[in-house]
CSV table of C-alpha atoms (C1' of nucleotides) in Angstrom, one decimal:
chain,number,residue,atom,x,y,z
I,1,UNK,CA,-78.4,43.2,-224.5
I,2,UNK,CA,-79.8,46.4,-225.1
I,3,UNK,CA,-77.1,47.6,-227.8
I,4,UNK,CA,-78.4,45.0,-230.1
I,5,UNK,CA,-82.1,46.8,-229.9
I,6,UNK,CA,-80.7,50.0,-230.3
I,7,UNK,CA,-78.5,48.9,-232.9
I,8,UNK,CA,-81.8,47.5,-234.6
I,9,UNK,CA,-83.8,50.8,-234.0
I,10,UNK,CA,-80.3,52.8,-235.5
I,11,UNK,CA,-80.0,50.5,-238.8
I,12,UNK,CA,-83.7,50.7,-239.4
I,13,UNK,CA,-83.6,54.6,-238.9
I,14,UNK,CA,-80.7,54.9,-241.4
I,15,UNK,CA,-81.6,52.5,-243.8
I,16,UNK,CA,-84.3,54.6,-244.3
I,17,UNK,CA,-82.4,58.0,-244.9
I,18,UNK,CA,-83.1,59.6,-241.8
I,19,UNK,CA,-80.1,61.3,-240.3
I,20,UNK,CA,-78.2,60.2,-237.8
I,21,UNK,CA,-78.4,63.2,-234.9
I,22,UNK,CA,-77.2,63.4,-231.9
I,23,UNK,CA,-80.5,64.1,-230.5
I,24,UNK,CA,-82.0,61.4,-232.5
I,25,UNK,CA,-79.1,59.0,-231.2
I,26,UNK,CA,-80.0,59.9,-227.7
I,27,UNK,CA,-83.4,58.9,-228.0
I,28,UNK,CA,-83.2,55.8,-229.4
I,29,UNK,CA,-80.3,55.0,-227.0
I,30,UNK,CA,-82.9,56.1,-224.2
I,31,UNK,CA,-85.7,54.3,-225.8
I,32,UNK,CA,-83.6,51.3,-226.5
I,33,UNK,CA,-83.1,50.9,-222.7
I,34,UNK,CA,-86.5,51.0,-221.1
I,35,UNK,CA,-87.1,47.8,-220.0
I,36,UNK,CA,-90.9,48.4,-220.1
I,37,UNK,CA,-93.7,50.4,-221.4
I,38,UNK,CA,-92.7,53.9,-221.2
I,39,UNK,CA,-94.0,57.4,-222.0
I,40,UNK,CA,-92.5,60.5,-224.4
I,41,UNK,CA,-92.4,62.4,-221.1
I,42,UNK,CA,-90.6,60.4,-218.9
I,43,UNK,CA,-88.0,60.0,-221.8
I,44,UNK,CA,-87.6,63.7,-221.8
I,45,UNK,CA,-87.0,63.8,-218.3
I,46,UNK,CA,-84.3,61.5,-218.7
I,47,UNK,CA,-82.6,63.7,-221.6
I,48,UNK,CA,-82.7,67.3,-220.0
I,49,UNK,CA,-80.5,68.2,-223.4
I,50,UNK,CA,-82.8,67.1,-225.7
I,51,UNK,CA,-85.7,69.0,-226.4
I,52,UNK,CA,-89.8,67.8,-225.7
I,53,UNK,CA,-91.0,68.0,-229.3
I,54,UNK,CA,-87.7,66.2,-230.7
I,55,UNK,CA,-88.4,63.3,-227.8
I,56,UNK,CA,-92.0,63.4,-229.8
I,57,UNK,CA,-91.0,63.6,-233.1
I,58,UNK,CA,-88.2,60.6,-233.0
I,59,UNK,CA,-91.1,58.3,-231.1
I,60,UNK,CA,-93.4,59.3,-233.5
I,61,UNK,CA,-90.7,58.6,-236.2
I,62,UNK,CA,-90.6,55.1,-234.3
I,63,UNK,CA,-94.0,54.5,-234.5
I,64,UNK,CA,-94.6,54.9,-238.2
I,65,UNK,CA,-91.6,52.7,-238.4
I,66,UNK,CA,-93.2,49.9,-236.9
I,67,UNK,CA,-90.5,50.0,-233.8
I,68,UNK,CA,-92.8,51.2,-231.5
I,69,UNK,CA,-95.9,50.3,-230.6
I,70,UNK,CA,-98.5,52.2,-229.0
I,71,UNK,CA,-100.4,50.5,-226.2
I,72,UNK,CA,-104.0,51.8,-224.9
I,73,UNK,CA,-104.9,51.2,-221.5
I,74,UNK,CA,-108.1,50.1,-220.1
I,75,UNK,CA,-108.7,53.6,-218.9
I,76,UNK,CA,-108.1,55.9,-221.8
I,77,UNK,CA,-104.4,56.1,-221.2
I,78,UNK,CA,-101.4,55.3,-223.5
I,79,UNK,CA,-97.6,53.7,-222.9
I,80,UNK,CA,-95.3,53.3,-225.6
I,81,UNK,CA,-93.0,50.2,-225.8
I,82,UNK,CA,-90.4,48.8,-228.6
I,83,UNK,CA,-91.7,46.3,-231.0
I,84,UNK,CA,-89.1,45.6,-233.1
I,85,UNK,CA,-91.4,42.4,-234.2
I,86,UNK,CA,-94.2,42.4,-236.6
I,87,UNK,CA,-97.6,42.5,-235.9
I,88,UNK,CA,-98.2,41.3,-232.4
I,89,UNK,CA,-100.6,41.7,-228.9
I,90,UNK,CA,-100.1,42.6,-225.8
I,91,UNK,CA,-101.1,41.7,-222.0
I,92,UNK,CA,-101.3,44.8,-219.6
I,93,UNK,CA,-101.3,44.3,-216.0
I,94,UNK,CA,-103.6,46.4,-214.3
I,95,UNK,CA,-101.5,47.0,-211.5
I,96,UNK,CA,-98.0,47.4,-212.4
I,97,UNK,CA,-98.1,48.3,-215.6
I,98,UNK,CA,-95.8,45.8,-217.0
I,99,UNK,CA,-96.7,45.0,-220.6
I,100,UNK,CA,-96.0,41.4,-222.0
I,101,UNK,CA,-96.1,41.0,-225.7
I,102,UNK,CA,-98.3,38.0,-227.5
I,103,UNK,CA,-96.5,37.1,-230.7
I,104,UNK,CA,-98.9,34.8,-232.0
I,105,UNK,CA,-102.0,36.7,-232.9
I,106,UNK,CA,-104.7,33.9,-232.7
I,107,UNK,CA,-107.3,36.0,-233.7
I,108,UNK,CA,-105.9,37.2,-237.7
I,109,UNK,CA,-108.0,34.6,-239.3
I,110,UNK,CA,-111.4,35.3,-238.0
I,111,UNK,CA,-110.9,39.5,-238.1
I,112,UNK,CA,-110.6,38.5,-241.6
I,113,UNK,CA,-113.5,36.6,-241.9
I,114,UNK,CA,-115.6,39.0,-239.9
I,115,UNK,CA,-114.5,42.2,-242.2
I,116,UNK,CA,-114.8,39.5,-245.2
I,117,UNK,CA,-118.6,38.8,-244.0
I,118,UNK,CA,-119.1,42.8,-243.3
I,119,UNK,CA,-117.3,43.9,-246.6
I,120,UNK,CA,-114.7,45.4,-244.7
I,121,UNK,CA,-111.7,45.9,-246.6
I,122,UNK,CA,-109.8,45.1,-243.7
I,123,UNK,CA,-107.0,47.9,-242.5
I,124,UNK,CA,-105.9,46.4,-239.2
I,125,UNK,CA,-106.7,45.2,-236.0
I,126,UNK,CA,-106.0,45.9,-232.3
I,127,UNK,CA,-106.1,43.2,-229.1
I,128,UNK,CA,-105.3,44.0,-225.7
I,129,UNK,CA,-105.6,41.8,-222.6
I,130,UNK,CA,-106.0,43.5,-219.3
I,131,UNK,CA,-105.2,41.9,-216.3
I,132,UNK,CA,-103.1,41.7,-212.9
I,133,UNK,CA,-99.7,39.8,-213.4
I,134,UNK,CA,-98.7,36.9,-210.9
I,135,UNK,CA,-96.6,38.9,-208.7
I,136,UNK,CA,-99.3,42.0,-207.9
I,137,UNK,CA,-101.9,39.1,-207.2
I,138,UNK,CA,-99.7,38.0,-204.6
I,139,UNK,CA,-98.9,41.8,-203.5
I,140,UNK,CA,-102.4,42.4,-203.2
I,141,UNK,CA,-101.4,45.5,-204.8
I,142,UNK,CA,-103.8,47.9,-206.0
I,143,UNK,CA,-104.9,49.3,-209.6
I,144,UNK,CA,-102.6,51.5,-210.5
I,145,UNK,CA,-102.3,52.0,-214.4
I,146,UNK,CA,-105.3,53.3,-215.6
Z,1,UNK,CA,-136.7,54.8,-232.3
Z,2,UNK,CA,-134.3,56.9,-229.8
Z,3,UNK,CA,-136.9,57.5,-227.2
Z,4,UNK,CA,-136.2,53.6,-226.7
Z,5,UNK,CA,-132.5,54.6,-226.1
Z,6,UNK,CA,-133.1,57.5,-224.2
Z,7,UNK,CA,-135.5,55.6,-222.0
Z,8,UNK,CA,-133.2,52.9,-221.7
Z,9,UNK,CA,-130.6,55.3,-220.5
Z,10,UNK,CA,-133.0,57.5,-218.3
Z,11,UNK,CA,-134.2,54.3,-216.7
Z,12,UNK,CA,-130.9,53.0,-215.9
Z,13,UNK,CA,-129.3,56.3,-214.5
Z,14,UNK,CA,-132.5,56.8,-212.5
Z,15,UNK,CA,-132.1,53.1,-211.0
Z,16,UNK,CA,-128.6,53.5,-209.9
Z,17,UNK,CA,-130.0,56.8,-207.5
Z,18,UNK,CA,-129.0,59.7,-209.7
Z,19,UNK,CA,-131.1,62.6,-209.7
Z,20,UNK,CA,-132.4,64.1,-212.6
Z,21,UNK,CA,-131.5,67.3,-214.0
Z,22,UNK,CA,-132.6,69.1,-216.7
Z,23,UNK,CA,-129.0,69.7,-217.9
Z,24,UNK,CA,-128.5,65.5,-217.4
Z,25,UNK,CA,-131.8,64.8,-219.1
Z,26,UNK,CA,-130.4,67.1,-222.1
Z,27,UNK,CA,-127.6,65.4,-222.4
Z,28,UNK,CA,-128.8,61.6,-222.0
Z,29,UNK,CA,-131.6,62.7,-225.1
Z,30,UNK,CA,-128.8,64.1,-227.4
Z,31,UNK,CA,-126.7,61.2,-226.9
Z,32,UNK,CA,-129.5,58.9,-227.2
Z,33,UNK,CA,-129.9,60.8,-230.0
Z,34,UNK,CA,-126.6,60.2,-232.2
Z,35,UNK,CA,-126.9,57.9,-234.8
Z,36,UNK,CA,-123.1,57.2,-235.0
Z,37,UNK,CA,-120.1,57.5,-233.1
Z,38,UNK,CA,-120.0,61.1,-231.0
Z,39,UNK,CA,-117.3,62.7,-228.9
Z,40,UNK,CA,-118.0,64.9,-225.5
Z,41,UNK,CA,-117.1,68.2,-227.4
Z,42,UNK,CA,-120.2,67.6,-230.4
Z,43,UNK,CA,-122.9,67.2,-227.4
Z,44,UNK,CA,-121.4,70.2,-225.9
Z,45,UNK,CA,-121.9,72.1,-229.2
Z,46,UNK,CA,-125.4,70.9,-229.6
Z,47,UNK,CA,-126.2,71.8,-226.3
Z,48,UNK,CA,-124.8,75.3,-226.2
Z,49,UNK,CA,-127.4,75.6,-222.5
Z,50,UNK,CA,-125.4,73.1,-220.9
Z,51,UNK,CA,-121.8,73.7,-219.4
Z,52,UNK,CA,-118.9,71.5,-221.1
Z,53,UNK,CA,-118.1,70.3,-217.9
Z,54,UNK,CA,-121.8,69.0,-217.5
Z,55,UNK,CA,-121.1,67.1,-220.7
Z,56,UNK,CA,-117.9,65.7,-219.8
Z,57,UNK,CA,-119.2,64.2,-216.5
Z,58,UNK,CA,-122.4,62.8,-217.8
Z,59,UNK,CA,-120.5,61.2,-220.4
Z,60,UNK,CA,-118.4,59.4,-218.1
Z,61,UNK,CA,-121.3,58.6,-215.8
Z,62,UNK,CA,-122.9,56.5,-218.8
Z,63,UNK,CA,-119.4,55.2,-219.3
Z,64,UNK,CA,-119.2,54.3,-216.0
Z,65,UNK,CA,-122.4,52.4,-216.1
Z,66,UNK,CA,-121.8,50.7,-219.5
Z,67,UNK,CA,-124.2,52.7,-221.1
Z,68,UNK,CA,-121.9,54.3,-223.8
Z,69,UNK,CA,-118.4,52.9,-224.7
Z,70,UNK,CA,-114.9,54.6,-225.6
Z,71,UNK,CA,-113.9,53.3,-228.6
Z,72,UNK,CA,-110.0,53.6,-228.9
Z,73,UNK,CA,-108.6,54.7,-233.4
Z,74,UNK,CA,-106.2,53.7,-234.9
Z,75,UNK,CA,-104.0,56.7,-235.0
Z,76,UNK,CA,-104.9,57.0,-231.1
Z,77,UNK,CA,-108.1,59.1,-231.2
Z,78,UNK,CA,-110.7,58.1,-229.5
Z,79,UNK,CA,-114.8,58.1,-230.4
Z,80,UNK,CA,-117.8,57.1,-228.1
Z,81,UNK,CA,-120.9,55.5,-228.9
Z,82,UNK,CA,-124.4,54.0,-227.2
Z,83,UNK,CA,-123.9,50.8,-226.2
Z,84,UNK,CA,-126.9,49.6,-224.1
Z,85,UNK,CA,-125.8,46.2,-224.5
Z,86,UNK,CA,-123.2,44.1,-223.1
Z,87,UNK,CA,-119.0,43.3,-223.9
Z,88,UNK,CA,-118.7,43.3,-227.2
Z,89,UNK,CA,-116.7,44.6,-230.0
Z,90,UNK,CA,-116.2,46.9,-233.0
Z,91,UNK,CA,-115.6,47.6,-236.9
Z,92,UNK,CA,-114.4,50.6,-237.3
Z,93,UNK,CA,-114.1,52.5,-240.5
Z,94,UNK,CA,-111.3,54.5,-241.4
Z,95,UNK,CA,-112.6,57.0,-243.8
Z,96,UNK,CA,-116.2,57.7,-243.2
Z,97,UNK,CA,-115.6,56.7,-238.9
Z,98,UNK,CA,-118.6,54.9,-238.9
Z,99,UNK,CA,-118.8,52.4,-236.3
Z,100,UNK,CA,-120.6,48.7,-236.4
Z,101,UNK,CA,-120.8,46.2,-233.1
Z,102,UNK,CA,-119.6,43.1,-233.5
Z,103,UNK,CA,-122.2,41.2,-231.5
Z,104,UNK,CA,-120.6,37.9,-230.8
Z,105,UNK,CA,-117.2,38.0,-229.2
Z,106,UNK,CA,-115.6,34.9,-230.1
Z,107,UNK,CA,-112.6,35.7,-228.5
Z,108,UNK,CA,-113.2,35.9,-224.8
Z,109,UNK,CA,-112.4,31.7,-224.8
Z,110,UNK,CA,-108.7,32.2,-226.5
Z,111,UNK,CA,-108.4,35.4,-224.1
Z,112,UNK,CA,-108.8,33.4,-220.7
Z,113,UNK,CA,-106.9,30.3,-222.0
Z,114,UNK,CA,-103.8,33.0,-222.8
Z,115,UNK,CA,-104.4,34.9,-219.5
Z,116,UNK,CA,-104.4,31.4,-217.4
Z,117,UNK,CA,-101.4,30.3,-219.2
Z,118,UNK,CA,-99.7,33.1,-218.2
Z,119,UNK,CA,-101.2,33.4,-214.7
Z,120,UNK,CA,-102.8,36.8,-214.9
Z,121,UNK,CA,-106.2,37.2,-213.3
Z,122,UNK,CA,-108.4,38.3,-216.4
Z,123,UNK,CA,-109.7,41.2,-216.1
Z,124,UNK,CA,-111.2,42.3,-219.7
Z,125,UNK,CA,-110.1,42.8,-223.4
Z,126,UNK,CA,-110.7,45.3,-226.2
Z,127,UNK,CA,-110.4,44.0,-229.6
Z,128,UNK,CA,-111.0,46.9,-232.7
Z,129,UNK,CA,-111.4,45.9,-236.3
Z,130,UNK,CA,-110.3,48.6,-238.6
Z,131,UNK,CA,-111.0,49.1,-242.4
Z,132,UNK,CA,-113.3,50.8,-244.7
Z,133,UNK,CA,-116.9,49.9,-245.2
Z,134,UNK,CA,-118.5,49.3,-248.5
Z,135,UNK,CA,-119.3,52.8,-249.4
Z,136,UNK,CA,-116.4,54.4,-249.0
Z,137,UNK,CA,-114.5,51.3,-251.0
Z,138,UNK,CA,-116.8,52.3,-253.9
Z,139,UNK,CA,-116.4,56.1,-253.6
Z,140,UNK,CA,-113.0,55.9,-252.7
Z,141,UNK,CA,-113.0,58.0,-250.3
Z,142,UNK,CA,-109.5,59.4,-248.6
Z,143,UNK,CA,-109.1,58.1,-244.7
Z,144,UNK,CA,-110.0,60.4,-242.5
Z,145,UNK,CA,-110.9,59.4,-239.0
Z,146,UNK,CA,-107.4,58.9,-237.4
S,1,DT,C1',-132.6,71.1,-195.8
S,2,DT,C1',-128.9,68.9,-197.5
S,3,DG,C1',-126.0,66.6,-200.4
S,4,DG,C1',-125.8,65.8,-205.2
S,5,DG,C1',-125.4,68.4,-209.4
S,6,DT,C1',-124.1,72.5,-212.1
S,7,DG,C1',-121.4,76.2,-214.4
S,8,DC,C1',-117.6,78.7,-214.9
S,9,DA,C1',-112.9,79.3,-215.4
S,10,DA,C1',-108.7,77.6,-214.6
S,11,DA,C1',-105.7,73.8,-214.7
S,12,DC,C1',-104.1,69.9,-216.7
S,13,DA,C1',-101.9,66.0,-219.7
S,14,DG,C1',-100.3,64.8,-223.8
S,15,DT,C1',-98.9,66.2,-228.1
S,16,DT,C1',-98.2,69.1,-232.3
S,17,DT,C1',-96.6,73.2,-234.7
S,18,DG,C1',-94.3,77.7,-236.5
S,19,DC,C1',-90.2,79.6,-237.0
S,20,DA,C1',-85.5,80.9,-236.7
S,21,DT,C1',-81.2,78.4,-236.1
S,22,DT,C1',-78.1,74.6,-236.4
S,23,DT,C1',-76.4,70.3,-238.5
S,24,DT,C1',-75.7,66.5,-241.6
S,25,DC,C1',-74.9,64.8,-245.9
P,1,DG,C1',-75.2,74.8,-249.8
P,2,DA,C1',-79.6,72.5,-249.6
P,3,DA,C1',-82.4,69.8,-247.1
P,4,DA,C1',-83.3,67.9,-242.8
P,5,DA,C1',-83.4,68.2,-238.0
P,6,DT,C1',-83.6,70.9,-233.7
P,7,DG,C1',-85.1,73.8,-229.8
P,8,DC,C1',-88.1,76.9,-227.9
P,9,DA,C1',-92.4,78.6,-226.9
P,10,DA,C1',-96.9,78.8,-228.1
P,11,DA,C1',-100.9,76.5,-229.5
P,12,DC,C1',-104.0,72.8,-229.3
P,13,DT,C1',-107.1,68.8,-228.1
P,14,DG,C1',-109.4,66.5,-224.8
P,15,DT,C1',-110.5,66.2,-220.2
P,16,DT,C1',-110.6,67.1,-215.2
P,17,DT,C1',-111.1,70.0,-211.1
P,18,DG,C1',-112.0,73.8,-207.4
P,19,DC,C1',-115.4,76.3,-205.8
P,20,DA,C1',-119.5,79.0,-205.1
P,21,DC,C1',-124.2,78.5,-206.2
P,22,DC,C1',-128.5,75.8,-207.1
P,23,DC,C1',-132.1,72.5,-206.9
P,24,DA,C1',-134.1,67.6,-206.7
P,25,DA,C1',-135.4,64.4,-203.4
DNA sequence: TTGGGTGCAAACAGTTTGCATTTTC
DNA sequence: GAAAATGCAAACTGTTTGCACCCAA
């Protein structure tokens, strides 16, 4: 299951020239594993023998790699989660914090046409759906994930 | 010009039952007063009289009432700006950081069809457009707002 | 007069950086 | 052996908070 992310995130790392660590391995083995949207800190807590800024640089490595994507939250916050698609969207639930991805992006056609109209040379674009998942609307849980 | 803003803003705060200070009047005029995108830390400088803190929490009262809005960069910053009006969205540009609203949000349809196919109770959605406006195309102008 | 608002400083979260040391290629 | 990567601690950015004092309603 996981292995074959990690083995993805690995490849993609290498392929590139960047060396293969043992520090580096352990964060993209931790990485690899989160089943949801996670946080630099929380994978630091779960490598006590890897140090904060390397946790920071190898997501940050991720990121410009396109492997992991950065998701804002309603609130000001920010989760990180693997992406080891292209350019995709994501729906937050409010009250869990479970983030589902979108792969189609409905919306590609008319950014363009909007930054066409403005003379935009268009860069990018970011869509995020907030919202509370089936199972908290039955929990009647509260917000928790700003 | 601004007064209208900064009456608008006044008006609004005032209606809602919050006193007025002089330090809260200072800060809802400079605000009112930006032409462009601001962040809490600029006011503060241009209001040496008036405690960060002040700032901050004025800030987030206008935010709060969706007088100003928190517009999310690419590269994770974040910038605020006067938005008297309703949802809506934004053009950001990556070199000069100049900010345009999008007016019409033709979006919100697609949004709640996704959100009810997935049964999640809508709760909003932040769309950013990010490029580089028609000045900064012509003088080529590096990126600088991350 | 009283509760909301303020200022200050300290605390805080999240992230980056300088630098000497270690490791991979 | 050279370049890249690491670890630590310190620095930094952006923001919130505790608390004594102040002032608008």
């Amino acid at each position: 299951m996981s292995s074959t992310i990690l083995d993805a995130l690995s490849s993609r790392v290498e392929e590139r020239g960047f060396r293969s660590t043992a520090p580096r391995r352990d964060v993209l083995t931790a990485v690899s594993q989160q089943r949801g949207p996670f946080s630099p800190e929380e994978i630091a807590a779960q490598l006590p023998m890897v140090g904060r800024a390397t946790v920071y640089r190898t997501i940050r490595l991720l990121l410009d790699l396109g492997l992991v994507c950065r998701v804002p939250l309603e609130g000001g916050g920010v989760r990180y989660l693997v992406s080891v698609q292209g350019h995709h969207h994501h729906l937050v639930c409010i009250s869990c914090g479970q983030i589902r991805d979108l792969g189609d992006c409905a919306v590609t056609e008319w950014v363009e046409k909007l930054a066409q109209r403005a003379r935009y040379q268009l860069h990018g674009h970011m869509l995020e759906i907030y919202g509370r998942c089936e199972r908290c609307q039955e929990r009647a849980r509260p917000v928790r994930a700003r």
